[in-house]
PDB file of C-alpha atoms in Angstrom:
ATOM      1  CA  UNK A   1     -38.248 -23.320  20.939  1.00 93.00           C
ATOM      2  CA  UNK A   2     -40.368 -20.940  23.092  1.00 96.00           C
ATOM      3  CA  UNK A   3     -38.540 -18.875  25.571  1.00 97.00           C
ATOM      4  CA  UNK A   4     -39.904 -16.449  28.480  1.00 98.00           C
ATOM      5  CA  UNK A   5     -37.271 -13.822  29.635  1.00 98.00           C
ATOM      6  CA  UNK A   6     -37.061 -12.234  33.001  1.00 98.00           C
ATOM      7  CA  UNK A   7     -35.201  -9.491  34.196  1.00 98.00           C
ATOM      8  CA  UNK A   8     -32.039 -11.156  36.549  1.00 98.00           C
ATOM      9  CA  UNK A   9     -32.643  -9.235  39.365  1.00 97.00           C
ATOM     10  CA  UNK A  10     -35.741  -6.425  41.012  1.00 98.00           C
ATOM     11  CA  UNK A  11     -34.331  -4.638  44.199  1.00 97.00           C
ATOM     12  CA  UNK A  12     -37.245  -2.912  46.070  1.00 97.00           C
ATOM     13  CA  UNK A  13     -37.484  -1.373  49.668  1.00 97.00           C
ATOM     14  CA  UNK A  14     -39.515  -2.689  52.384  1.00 97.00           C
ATOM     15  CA  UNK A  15     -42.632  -2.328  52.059  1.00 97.00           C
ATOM     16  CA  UNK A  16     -43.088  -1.359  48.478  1.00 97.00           C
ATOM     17  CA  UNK A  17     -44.054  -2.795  45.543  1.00 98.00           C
ATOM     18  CA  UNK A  18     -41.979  -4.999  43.238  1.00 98.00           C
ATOM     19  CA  UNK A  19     -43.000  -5.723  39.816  1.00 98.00           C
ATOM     20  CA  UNK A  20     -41.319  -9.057  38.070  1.00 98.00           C
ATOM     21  CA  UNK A  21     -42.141  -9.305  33.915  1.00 98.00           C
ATOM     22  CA  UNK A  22     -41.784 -12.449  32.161  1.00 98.00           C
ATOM     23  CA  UNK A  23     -42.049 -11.886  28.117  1.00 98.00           C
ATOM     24  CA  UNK A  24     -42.970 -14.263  26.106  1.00 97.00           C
ATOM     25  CA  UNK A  25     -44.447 -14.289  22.357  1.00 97.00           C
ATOM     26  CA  UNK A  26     -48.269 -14.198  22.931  1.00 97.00           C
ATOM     27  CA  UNK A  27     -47.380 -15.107  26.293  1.00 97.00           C
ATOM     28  CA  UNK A  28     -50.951 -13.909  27.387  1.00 97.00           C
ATOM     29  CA  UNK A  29     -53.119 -16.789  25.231  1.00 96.00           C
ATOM     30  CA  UNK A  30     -51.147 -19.149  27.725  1.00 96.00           C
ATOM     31  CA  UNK A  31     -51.659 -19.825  31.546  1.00 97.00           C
ATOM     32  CA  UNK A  32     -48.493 -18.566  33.519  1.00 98.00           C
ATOM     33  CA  UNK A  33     -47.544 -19.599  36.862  1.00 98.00           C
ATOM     34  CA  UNK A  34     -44.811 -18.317  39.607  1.00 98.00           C
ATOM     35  CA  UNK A  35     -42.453 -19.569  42.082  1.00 98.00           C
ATOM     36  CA  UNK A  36     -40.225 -18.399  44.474  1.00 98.00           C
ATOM     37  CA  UNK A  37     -37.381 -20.220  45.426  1.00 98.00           C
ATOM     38  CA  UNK A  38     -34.888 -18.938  48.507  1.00 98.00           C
ATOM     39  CA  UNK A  39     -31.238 -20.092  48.703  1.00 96.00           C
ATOM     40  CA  UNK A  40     -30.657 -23.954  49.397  1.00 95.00           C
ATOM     41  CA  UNK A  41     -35.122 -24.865  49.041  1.00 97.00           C
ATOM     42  CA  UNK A  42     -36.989 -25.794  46.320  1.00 98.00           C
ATOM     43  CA  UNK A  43     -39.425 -23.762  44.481  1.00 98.00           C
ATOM     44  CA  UNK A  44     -42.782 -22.540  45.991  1.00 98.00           C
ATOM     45  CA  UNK A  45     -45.678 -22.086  43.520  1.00 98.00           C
ATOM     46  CA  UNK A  46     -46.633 -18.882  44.653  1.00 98.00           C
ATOM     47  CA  UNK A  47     -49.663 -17.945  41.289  1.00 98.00           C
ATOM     48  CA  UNK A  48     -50.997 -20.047  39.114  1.00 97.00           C
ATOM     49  CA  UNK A  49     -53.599 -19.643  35.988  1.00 96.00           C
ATOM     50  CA  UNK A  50     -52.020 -15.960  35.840  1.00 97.00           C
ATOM     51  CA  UNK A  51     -53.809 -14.583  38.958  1.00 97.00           C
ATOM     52  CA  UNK A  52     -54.705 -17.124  41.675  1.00 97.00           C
ATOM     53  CA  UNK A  53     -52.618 -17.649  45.091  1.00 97.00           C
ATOM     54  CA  UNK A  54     -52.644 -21.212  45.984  1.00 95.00           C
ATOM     55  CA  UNK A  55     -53.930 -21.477  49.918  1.00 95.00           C
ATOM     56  CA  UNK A  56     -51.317 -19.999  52.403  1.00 96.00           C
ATOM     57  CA  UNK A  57     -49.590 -17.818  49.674  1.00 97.00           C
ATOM     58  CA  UNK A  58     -50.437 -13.857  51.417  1.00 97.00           C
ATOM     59  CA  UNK A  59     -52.366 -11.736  49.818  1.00 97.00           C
ATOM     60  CA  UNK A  60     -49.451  -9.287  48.804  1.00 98.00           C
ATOM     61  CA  UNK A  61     -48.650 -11.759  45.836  1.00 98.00           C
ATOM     62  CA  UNK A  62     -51.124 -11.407  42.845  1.00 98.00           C
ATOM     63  CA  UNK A  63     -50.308 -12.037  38.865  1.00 98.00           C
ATOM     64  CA  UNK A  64     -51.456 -10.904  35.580  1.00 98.00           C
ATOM     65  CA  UNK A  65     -51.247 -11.705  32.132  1.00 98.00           C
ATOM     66  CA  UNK A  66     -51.877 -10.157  28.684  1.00 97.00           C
ATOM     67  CA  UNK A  67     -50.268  -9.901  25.465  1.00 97.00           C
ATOM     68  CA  UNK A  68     -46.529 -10.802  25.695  1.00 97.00           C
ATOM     69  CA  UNK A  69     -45.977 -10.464  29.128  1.00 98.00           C
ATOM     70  CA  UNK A  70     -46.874 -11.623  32.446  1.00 98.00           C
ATOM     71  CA  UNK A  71     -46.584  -9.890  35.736  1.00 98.00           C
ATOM     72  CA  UNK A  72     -45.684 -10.862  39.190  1.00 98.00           C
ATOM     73  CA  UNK A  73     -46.430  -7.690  41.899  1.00 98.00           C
ATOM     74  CA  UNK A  74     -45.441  -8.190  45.627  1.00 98.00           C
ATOM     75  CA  UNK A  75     -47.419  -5.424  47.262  1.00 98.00           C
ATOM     76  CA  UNK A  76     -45.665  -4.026  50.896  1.00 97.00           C
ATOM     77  CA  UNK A  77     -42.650  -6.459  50.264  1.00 97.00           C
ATOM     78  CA  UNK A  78     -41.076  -8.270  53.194  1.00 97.00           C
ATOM     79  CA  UNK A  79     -37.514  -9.031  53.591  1.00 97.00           C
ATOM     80  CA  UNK A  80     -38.611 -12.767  54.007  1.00 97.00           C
ATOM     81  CA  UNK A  81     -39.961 -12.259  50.137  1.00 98.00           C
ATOM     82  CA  UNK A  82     -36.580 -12.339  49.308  1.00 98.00           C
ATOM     83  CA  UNK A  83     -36.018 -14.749  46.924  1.00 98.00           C
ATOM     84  CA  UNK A  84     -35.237 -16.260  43.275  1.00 98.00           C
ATOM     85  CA  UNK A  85     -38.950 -16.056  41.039  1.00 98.00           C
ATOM     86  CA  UNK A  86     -39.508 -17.920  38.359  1.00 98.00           C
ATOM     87  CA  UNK A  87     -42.524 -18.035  36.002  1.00 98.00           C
ATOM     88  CA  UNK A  88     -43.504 -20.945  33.988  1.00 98.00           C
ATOM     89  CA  UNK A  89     -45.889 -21.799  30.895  1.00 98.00           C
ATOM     90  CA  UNK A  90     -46.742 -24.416  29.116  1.00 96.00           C
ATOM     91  CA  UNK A  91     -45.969 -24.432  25.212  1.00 94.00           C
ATOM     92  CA  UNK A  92     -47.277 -26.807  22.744  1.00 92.00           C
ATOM     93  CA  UNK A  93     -43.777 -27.543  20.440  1.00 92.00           C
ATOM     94  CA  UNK A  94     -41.285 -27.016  23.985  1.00 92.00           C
ATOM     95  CA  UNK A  95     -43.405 -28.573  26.800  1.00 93.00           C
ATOM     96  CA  UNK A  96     -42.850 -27.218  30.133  1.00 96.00           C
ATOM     97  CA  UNK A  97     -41.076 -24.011  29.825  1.00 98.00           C
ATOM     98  CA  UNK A  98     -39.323 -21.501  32.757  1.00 98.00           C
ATOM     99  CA  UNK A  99     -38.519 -18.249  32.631  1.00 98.00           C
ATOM    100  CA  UNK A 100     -34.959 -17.051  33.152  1.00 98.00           C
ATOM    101  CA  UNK A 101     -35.368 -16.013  36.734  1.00 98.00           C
ATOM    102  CA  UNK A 102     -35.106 -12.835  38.287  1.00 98.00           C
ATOM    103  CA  UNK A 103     -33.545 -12.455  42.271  1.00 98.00           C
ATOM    104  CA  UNK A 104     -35.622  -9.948  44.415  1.00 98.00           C
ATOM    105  CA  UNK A 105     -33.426  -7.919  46.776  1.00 98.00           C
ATOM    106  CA  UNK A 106     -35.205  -6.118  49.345  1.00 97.00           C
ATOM    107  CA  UNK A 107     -32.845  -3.437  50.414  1.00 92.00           C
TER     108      UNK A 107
ATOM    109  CA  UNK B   1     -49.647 -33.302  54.038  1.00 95.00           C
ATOM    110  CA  UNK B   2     -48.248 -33.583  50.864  1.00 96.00           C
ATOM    111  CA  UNK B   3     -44.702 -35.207  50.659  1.00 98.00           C
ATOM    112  CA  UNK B   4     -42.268 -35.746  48.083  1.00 98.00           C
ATOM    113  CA  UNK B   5     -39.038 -37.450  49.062  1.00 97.00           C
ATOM    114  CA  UNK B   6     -35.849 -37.287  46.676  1.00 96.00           C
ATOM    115  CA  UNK B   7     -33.119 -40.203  47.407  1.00 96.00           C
ATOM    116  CA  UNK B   8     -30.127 -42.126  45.192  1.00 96.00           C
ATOM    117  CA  UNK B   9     -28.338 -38.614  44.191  1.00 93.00           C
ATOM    118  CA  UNK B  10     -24.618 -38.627  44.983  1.00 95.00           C
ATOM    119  CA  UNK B  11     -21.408 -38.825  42.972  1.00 96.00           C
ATOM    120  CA  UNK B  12     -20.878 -40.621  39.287  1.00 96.00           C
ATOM    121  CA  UNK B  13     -18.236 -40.537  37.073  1.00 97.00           C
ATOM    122  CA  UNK B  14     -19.310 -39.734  33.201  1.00 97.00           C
ATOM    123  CA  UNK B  15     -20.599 -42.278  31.279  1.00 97.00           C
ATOM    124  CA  UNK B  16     -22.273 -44.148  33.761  1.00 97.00           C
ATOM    125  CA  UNK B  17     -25.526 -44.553  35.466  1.00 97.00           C
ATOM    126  CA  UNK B  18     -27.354 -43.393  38.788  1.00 97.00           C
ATOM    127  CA  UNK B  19     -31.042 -43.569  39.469  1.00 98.00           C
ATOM    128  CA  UNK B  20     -33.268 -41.271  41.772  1.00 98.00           C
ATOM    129  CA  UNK B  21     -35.798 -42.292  43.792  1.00 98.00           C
ATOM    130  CA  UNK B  22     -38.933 -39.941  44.902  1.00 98.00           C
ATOM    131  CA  UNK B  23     -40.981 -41.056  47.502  1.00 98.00           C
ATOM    132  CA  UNK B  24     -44.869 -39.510  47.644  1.00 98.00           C
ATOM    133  CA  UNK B  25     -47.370 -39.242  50.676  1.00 98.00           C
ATOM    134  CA  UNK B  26     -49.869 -37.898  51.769  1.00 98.00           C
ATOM    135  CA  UNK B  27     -52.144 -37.777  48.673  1.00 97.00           C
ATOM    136  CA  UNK B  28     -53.515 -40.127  46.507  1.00 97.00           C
ATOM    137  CA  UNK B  29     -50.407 -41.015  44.427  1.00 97.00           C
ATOM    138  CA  UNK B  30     -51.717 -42.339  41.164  1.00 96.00           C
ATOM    139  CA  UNK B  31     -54.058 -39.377  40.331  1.00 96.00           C
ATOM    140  CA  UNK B  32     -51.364 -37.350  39.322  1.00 96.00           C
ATOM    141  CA  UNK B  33     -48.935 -36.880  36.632  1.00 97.00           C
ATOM    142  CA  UNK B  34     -45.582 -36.331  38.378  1.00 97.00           C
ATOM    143  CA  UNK B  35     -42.470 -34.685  36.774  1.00 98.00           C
ATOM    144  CA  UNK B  36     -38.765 -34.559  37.150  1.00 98.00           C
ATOM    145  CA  UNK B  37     -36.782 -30.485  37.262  1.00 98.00           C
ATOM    146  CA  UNK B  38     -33.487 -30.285  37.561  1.00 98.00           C
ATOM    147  CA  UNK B  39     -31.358 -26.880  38.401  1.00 98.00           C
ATOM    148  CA  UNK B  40     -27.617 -26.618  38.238  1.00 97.00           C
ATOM    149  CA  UNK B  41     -26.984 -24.521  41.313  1.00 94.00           C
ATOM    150  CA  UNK B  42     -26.775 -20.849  40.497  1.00 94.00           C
ATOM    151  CA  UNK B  43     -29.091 -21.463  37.733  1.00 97.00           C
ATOM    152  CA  UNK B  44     -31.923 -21.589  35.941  1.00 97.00           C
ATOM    153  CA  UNK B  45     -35.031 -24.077  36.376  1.00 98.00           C
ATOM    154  CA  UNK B  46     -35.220 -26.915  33.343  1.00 98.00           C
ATOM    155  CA  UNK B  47     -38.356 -29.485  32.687  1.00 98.00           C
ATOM    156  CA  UNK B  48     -36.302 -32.792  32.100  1.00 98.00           C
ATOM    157  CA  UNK B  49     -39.199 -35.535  31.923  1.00 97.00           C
ATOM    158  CA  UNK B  50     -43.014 -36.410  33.310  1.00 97.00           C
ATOM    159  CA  UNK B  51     -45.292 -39.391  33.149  1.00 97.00           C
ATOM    160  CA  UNK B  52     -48.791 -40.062  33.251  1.00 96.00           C
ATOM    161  CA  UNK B  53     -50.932 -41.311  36.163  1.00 96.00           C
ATOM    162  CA  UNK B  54     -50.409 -44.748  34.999  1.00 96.00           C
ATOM    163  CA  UNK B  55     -47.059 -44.833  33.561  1.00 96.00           C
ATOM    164  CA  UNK B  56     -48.548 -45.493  30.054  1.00 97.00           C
ATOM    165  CA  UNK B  57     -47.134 -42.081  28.527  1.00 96.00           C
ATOM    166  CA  UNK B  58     -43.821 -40.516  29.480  1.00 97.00           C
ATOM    167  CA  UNK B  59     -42.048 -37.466  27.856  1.00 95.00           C
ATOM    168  CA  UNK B  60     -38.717 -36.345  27.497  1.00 97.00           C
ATOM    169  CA  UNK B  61     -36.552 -32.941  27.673  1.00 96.00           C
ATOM    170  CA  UNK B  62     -34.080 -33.603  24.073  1.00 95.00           C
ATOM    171  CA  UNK B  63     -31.392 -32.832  26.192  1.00 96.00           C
ATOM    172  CA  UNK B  64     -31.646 -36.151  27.796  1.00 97.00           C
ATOM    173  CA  UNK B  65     -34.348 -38.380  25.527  1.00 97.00           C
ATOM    174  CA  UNK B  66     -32.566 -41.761  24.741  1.00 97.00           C
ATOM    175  CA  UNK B  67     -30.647 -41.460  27.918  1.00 98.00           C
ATOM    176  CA  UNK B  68     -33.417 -41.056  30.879  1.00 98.00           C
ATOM    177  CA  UNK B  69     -35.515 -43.278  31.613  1.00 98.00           C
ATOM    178  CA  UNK B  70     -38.736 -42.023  33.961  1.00 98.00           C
ATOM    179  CA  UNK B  71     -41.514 -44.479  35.486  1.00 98.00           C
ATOM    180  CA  UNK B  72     -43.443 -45.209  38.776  1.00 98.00           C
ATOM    181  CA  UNK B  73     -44.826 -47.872  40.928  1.00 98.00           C
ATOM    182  CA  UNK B  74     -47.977 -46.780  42.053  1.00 98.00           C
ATOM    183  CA  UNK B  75     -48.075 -49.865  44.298  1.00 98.00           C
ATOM    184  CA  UNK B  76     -44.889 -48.123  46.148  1.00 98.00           C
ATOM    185  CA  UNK B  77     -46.172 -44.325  45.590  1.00 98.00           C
ATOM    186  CA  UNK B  78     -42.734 -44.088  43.882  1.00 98.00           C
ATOM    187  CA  UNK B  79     -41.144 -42.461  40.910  1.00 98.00           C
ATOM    188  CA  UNK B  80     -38.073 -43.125  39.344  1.00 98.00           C
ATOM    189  CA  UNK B  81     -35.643 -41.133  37.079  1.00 98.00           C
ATOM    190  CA  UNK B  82     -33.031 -43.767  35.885  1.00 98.00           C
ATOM    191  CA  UNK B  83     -30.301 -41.751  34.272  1.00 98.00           C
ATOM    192  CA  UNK B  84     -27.755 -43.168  31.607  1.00 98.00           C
ATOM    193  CA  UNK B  85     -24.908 -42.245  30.025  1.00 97.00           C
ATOM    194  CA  UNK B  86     -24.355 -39.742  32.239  1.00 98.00           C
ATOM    195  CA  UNK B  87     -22.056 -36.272  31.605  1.00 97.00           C
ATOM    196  CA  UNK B  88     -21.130 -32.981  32.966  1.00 97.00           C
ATOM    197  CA  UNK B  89     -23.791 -31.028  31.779  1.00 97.00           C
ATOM    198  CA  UNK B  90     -26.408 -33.722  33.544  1.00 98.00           C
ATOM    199  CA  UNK B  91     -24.692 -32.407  37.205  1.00 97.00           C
ATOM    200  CA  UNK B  92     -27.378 -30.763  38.946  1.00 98.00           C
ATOM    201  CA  UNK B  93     -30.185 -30.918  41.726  1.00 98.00           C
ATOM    202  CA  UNK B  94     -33.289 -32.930  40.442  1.00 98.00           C
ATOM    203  CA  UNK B  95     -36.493 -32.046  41.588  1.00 98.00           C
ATOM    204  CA  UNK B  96     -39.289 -34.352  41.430  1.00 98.00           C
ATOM    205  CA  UNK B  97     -42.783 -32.360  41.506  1.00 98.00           C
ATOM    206  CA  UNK B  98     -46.464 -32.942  41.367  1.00 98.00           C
ATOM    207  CA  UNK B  99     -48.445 -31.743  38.521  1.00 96.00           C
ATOM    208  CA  UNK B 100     -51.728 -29.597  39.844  1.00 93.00           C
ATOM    209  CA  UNK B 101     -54.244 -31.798  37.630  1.00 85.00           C
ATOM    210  CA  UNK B 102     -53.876 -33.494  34.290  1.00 78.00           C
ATOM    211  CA  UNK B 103     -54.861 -30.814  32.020  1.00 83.00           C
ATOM    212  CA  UNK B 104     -53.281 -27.578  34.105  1.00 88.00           C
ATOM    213  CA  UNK B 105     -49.293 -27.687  33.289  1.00 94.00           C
ATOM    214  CA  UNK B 106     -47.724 -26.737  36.737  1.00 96.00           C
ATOM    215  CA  UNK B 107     -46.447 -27.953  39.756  1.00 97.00           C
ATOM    216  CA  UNK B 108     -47.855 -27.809  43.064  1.00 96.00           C
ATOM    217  CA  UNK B 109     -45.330 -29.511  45.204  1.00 97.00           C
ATOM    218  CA  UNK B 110     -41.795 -30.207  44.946  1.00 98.00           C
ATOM    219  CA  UNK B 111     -39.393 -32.555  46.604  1.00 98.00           C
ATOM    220  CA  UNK B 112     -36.065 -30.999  48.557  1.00 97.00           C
ATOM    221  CA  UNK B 113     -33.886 -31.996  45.916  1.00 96.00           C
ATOM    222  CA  UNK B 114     -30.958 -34.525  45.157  1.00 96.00           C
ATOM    223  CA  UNK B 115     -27.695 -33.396  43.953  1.00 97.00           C
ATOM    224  CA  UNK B 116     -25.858 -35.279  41.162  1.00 98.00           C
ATOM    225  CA  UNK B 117     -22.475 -34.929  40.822  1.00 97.00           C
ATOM    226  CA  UNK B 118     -21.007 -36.159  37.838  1.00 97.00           C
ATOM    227  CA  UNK B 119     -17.065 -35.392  37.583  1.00 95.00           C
ATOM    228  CA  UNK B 120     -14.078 -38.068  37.387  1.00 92.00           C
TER     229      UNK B 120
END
């Protein structure tokens, strides 16, 4: 079955940046998406088709994808962009497949 | 605004049934595949079932195939997740979600979630 891994957990300082991978075997001839879920809500797509921000997702979020990972990058993080991210592809053999998650701390 | 409404979680004991409601608005319901997540809290997201705009064609997660049933009622802008047989490992929070388009495989929206318990 196909898999995507994620790191568990990216701690950044305000107003950095925070990079999130998600590996997966020739990860980049697939589309990935991203969500971000915070404690107790359900899960915000935040990218989608690798690099595009769905309306009222800030600029600060952006996504890329090549080879056998895909990246999430929160530019000048907020403390409200802490949260659980998840990326997501779609395989042909395992259907809908998430990654493992990884929790941004913003310290 | 899009809406998606989760009801009929609660507590079960194993080996019986309990099904979930989702109720859509705000968009036109039967132009979109819609899908069923479920999370055990603390953990990871996992894909458990979707069906086409018409309820025609209907795919399962393994883990549950045989044992879930998904459909919809596009008269009611409703979808269903009738769940069998049920066990410890199906306790979680069930998310139903919309997918973008047929042909792009991801959600836009997601409901709030229904917890189901299942313990004796």
């Amino acid at each position: 079955s196909y898999e995507l891994t994620q790191p568990p957990s990216v701690s950044v300082s305000p107003g950095q940046t925070a990079s999130i991978t998600c590996s997966g075997d020739r990860l980049g001839s697939k589309y990935v998406c991203w969500y971000q879920q915070k404690p107790g809500q359900s899960p915000v797509l935040v990218i989608h088709q690798d690099t595009k921000r769905p309306s009222g997702i800030p600029e600060r979020f952006s996504g890329s994808n090549s080879g056998n990972a895909a990246t999430l990058t929160i530019s000048g993080t907020r403390a409200i962009d802490e949260a659980d991210y998840y990326c997501q592809a779609w395989d042909s053999s395992s259907g809908y497949v998430f990654g493992t998650g990884t929790k941004v701390t913003v310290l | 605004e899009v809406q998606l409404v989760e009801s009929g979680g609660g507590l079960v004991q194993p080996g019986t049934s309990l099904r979930l409601s989702c109720a859509a608005s705000g968009f036109a319901f039967n132009d979109y595949w819609m899908h069923w997540v479920r999370q055990v809290p603390g953990k990871g997201l996992v894909w458990v079932s979707g069906i086409s705009t018409d309820g025609t064609t209907t795919n399962y997660a393994d883990s549950v195939e045989g044992r879930f049933t998904i459909s919809r009622d596009n008269t009611k802008n409703t979808l269903y997740l009738q769940m069998n047989s049920l066990t410890v490992e199906d306790m979680a929070v069930y998310f139903c979600a919309r997918q973008y388009t047929s042909g792009w495989y991801y959600f836009d929206y997601w409901g709030q979630g229904g917890l189901v318990t299942v313990s004796s």
